[in-house]
Coordinates of C-alpha atoms in Angstrom, one line a residue:
M1 CA 5.3 -17.3 -19.9
D2 CA 6.0 -13.4 -18.8
L3 CA 2.8 -11.6 -19.5
I4 CA 4.4 -8.4 -18.0
S5 CA 8.0 -7.8 -18.1
L6 CA 9.0 -4.2 -17.1
T7 CA 13.1 -3.6 -16.2
D8 CA 15.7 -1.1 -16.3
G9 CA 18.4 -3.3 -15.2
E10 CA 17.6 -1.5 -11.0
S11 CA 14.6 -2.6 -11.0
L12 CA 11.8 -5.1 -12.0
L13 CA 8.1 -5.5 -12.2
L14 CA 7.0 -9.2 -13.7
V15 CA 3.8 -11.1 -14.5
R16 CA 4.4 -14.6 -15.5
V17 CA 1.8 -16.8 -16.1
L18 CA 2.0 -20.4 -14.6
G19 CA -0.6 -22.3 -16.8
R20 CA -4.6 -22.7 -16.4
H21 CA -6.4 -22.6 -12.6
M22 CA -8.3 -25.2 -13.3
P23 CA -7.8 -27.0 -16.4
G24 CA -10.6 -28.9 -17.7
V25 CA -13.6 -27.7 -15.6
L26 CA -16.1 -25.1 -16.2
P27 CA -16.4 -22.6 -15.4
W28 CA -12.4 -21.9 -14.2
H29 CA -10.7 -23.7 -17.4
D30 CA -9.6 -20.5 -19.0
F31 CA -8.5 -18.4 -15.7
L32 CA -5.0 -18.7 -15.2
D33 CA -2.4 -18.7 -12.6
A34 CA -0.1 -16.6 -12.6
E35 CA 2.9 -14.6 -10.0
I36 CA 3.6 -10.9 -9.5
T37 CA 7.2 -10.7 -9.4
V38 CA 9.1 -6.9 -7.9
T39 CA 12.7 -6.5 -7.3
S40 CA 14.4 -3.2 -6.6
G41 CA 17.4 -2.4 -4.6
F42 CA 14.9 -2.0 -1.5
A43 CA 12.4 -4.6 -1.8
Q44 CA 12.1 -7.7 -3.1
G45 CA 8.6 -9.9 -3.1
R46 CA 6.1 -12.1 -5.1
L47 CA 2.2 -12.2 -5.1
E48 CA 0.1 -14.9 -6.4
L49 CA -2.7 -14.6 -8.6
C50 CA -5.4 -15.6 -10.9
L51 CA -6.0 -14.1 -14.0
A52 CA -9.4 -14.0 -15.5
P53 CA -10.2 -14.0 -19.1
D54 CA -11.0 -10.2 -18.9
D55 CA -7.9 -9.2 -16.9
L56 CA -6.2 -9.8 -20.8
D57 CA -8.2 -7.4 -21.9
T58 CA -7.6 -5.0 -19.7
W59 CA -4.2 -5.3 -19.5
S60 CA -4.3 -4.6 -23.4
E61 CA -6.6 -1.6 -22.5
T62 CA -4.2 -0.5 -19.5
V63 CA -1.2 -0.7 -22.1
A64 CA -2.8 1.6 -24.5
T65 CA -3.6 4.6 -22.2
L66 CA -0.2 4.2 -20.8
A67 CA 1.4 4.3 -24.4
A68 CA -0.5 7.6 -24.9
G69 CA 0.9 9.3 -21.6
A70 CA -1.9 8.5 -18.8
D71 CA -1.6 7.3 -15.9
A72 CA -3.1 3.9 -15.6
H73 CA -4.7 1.0 -12.8
W74 CA -4.7 -2.6 -14.3
M75 CA -6.6 -5.1 -11.5
D76 CA -8.5 -2.9 -9.2
D77 CA -11.1 -5.0 -8.1
G78 CA -10.0 -6.5 -5.3
R79 CA -10.1 -9.8 -6.9
N80 CA -6.3 -9.9 -6.6
P81 CA -3.2 -7.6 -6.4
G82 CA -3.8 -4.0 -8.4
I83 CA -1.6 -2.2 -10.2
R84 CA -0.6 1.3 -10.4
F85 CA 1.3 3.5 -13.0
E86 CA 2.1 6.6 -12.6
H87 CA 4.2 8.5 -15.2
A88 CA 7.3 10.3 -13.3
G89 CA 8.5 12.8 -15.6
E90 CA 10.4 13.2 -18.7
G91 CA 12.3 10.3 -19.9
G92 CA 9.7 7.6 -20.3
S93 CA 9.9 6.8 -16.4
V94 CA 7.0 5.0 -14.6
S95 CA 6.5 4.6 -11.2
A96 CA 4.4 0.8 -10.6
V97 CA 2.3 0.4 -7.4
V98 CA 1.4 -2.8 -6.3
T99 CA -1.3 -3.2 -3.4
D100 CA -2.1 -6.6 -2.2
A101 CA -4.9 -4.7 -0.3
A102 CA -7.4 -7.8 0.3
V103 CA -4.5 -10.3 1.7
S104 CA -1.3 -8.8 3.0
G105 CA -2.2 -5.4 2.9
T106 CA 0.8 -4.5 1.4
S107 CA 1.8 -2.3 -1.6
V108 CA 5.2 -1.4 -2.8
R109 CA 6.2 1.7 -5.5
V110 CA 9.0 0.5 -8.1
P111 CA 10.2 3.3 -10.7
V112 CA 10.9 1.7 -14.0
R113 CA 12.3 3.6 -17.3
L114 CA 9.9 2.1 -20.4
A115 CA 12.4 1.0 -22.9
D116 CA 11.5 2.3 -26.6
G117 CA 8.8 -0.1 -27.9
W118 CA 7.4 -1.5 -24.7
A119 CA 4.2 -1.3 -25.5
E120 CA 4.8 -3.3 -28.8
Q121 CA 6.5 -5.3 -27.2
H122 CA 3.7 -5.9 -24.4
A123 CA 1.2 -6.4 -27.1
E124 CA 3.3 -8.9 -28.5
R125 CA 3.7 -10.9 -25.0
L126 CA -0.2 -10.4 -24.5
R127 CA -0.9 -11.9 -28.5
R128 CA 1.4 -15.0 -27.2
V129 CA -0.5 -15.5 -23.6
R130 CA -3.7 -15.6 -25.2
A131 CA -2.3 -18.4 -28.1
A132 CA -0.4 -20.5 -25.3
W133 CA -4.1 -20.5 -23.3
P134 CA -7.0 -19.4 -25.6
R135 CA -10.3 -18.7 -24.4
E136 CA -12.2 -22.4 -24.9
V137 CA -15.2 -21.8 -22.9
V138 CA -18.2 -19.4 -22.8
E139 CA -21.0 -18.2 -20.8
T140 CA -24.2 -19.3 -22.7
S141 CA -26.9 -17.8 -20.0
P142 CA -25.6 -16.1 -15.9
H143 CA -23.6 -18.9 -14.2
A144 CA -24.0 -21.3 -17.5
Y145 CA -20.9 -22.3 -19.3
E146 CA -20.0 -24.6 -22.1
W147 CA -17.4 -25.6 -24.3
R148 CA -16.5 -23.0 -27.1
R149 CA -17.2 -24.8 -30.9

């Protein structure tokens, strides 16, 4: 299921959720395996990542920040590849900069024009991801987990 899909016909930034990271294993049950795919006329690449439940919350905040016209950064904790979004002037274009500092040390910048209604579409994508893989684990105290009742 696609959490992020930004494309303008020439460039693509896609974050696809593949499923639970370790289904049935506390505390990893609510973590999600995913992959970032970047495609442009010049570069193409794919990176694996593991989304924590908090990453979905911060993605919601990132969408709101971008929709308000400000630049934003998602997953900047060093655990995963980071994605920085920079507004690129008029016309609803952004540059998405994917940086894999922890593993390969590489980054790629992809310009993408944001389509009308993109923020609402991404809020709906997030809702569908959360519906497909709801939080089922609760941390009762530091490093102590149990199934949500």
